Amino acid sequence: MFTIKGKTTDWEVVIGLETHIEVLSNSKIFSGASADYNPTVAPNTQACMVDVAMPGMLPVLNKHCVEQAIKFGLGINAKISNHSKFARKQYFYPDLPQGYQISQPAEDPPVVGRGWIEIMGDDGNPKKIFIERAHMEQDAAKNKHDMHPSKSFVDFNRTGVMLLEIVTFLDIKNPENNSYITSPDEAERYLREIREIARALGVSKANMEEGSMRADVNVSVRPVGSKEFRTRTETKNMVSFKFIKTAIEYEARRQVEIYENGGTVSQDTMRYNQGDGTTSVQRSKENALDYRYFPDPDLLELEISDEEIERIRKTMPELPAATRARYINEFGLTEYDAARLTETTDISKWFDTAVGGKKERAKAVANWLISELFAHPENMDITNKITENADPDAPRIITPANLAELVDMIAGNEINGKQAKEIFIKILDGERGTIHEIADKYGMKQITDTGAIESAVDEVIANNPAQVEQYKSGKVGLLGFFVGNVMKATGGKANPSVVNEIIRKKLA
Ligand code: ADP
Ligand code: MG
């Protein structure tokens, strides 16, 4: 549990996240202009009359965008609303040509209603995080302040690209329901899970560095054990897991200090200062009234039939939660291992490829992947980065096929664990070929021939009469000493469990 020590009491943190993901679609949510606004596209070439709000232009809802929202909603176990509305959220800013953002009002259920996802809690157990809603809205343009010493520019390419805003839920009326985020690490795990669900569904690239995923971070603190929620602050537009964690921790400590000094926290909108990892007050929080929300008269209510929802449900791929359940139930993996292996869809695909449907391989593959390969992600065949940087003559990559072969050879007593590690290191050093080929080349075949092992054991026993004496009089801890010497005598090639067995028998 994440707590902050105070002078008289410990404090816990309550976190609410509003996550925006940029939805993948060829055209924008209410216009036919291309939704491709990436920085290589020339500014203001992907915005049409609707996007820049020329008088008389009318929005037309993009069906594909609605389907994306439904897919995501199903992916977070949410109730999809059969009826939802669009409203205008009004404010003035140069990046908002309409003078309002078309969004979905919070009071009516937006297209995606109450849902939940599961993350690994700080105690290592699965934890449900409740989601209040996810609604469709328009993204704004991009202001450019760095192109000219005295002028600012606006690039409208991003205007009107669809965003899905996903808001976590705090059950104010039912404080015993603790399905919300309570630590910086849980916030990161929640965001990563949202990212992987969005990616698995093809709903968004959900890439923070690229800006296709951003989060507003609401933080409050309260004495450990207290059931009421205190005033929160909101730090907007965060675009890195690391900054989010730093901001939460800083903000929580700031609030604790205020309370400990007898003050009160005011409901402000904060700014995160990247340079020193601090937060500072940007403005006092606006409320819904300030935005003068009203139903958009240019758009009809959105009607979605149950048949439509079911049709979309049938197209859903396996999502990380289902993958985890499969690993636990079918492969017998632990919750922890299952969580690690589903951190990204790339990893779970890699793992599934290595397992190749052979359940008996799964545990060993998981162990190797988590304890050995995760230490060298740059050498795993998971991202294309490896091939970009690698010397073309020396692919230092471990593929799923490599690991499958290795695990099978260990299981078949062809090589032992120590030799397997050496083979890995050879591959990472640029060695090529199948695991069998490398093992042959370096004479790493394991000795399972009991005759050869027996004679090595006999020799070790003959050379160490004192230890034999001690072992026989009860110092059984010496077993390791004998095993070690036999392994040394066989150049590390003996099968350790066979060695163990023979020594025990001979010294009995
Ligand atoms: P708004 O839209 O005005 O920012 P919402 O009520 O929609 O406010 O809440 C935004 C987010 O803040 C939600 O994720 C919610 O759970 C969270 N939140 C609300 N109250 C608190 C609180 N006391 N502490 C932490 N988070 C909170
Ligand atoms: Mg908000």
Coordinates of C-alpha atoms in Angstrom, one line a residue, residues 14-21 89 91 101 133 135 137 163-168 181 187 190-191 208 213-219 232-240 243-245 247-248 251 268-272 282-283 285-286 291 293:
V14 CA -6.9 8.6 -4.1
I15 CA -6.4 8.9 -7.8
G16 CA -8.9 9.5 -10.6
L17 CA -7.7 9.4 -14.3
E18 CA -9.3 11.0 -17.3
T19 CA -7.5 9.3 -20.2
H20 CA -7.8 10.6 -23.8
I21 CA -7.0 8.3 -26.6
K89 CA -18.7 22.5 -24.3
Y91 CA -14.7 27.9 -24.3
Q101 CA -15.9 21.3 -28.4
R133 CA -17.9 6.3 -18.6
H135 CA -17.3 9.5 -24.2
E137 CA -15.3 14.1 -28.4
L163 CA -11.0 11.4 -29.0
L164 CA -12.4 8.9 -26.6
E165 CA -12.2 10.1 -23.0
I166 CA -12.2 7.4 -20.4
V167 CA -12.9 8.4 -16.8
T168 CA -12.3 6.3 -13.7
I181 CA -6.4 3.7 -8.1
A187 CA -1.9 4.5 -12.1
Y190 CA -4.1 1.1 -15.3
L191 CA -2.8 3.3 -18.1
M208 CA 2.0 8.7 -25.0
M213 CA -2.8 9.0 -25.4
R214 CA -2.9 11.7 -22.7
A215 CA -4.2 11.8 -19.2
D216 CA -5.5 14.3 -16.7
V217 CA -4.6 13.2 -13.2
N218 CA -6.9 13.9 -10.2
V219 CA -5.3 13.5 -6.8
R232 CA -8.8 16.9 -5.3
T233 CA -6.6 18.8 -7.7
E234 CA -6.3 18.0 -11.4
T235 CA -3.0 18.0 -13.4
K236 CA -3.9 18.1 -17.0
N237 CA -2.4 16.8 -20.2
M238 CA 0.2 14.4 -19.0
V239 CA 2.1 12.5 -21.7
S240 CA 4.5 10.2 -19.9
F243 CA 5.8 12.2 -15.3
I244 CA 2.4 11.0 -14.2
K245 CA 4.0 9.0 -11.3
A247 CA 3.3 14.3 -10.5
I248 CA 1.0 12.1 -8.3
E251 CA 1.0 16.5 -5.5
D268 CA -7.3 23.8 -8.5
T269 CA -6.1 22.8 -11.9
M270 CA -2.3 22.2 -11.7
R271 CA 0.5 22.5 -14.1
Y272 CA 3.3 19.8 -14.0
Q282 CA -2.4 27.0 -12.9
R283 CA -5.9 28.2 -12.2
K285 CA -10.9 24.8 -11.3
E286 CA -13.7 25.6 -13.7
Y291 CA -18.7 25.7 -20.0
Y293 CA -23.0 22.8 -22.0

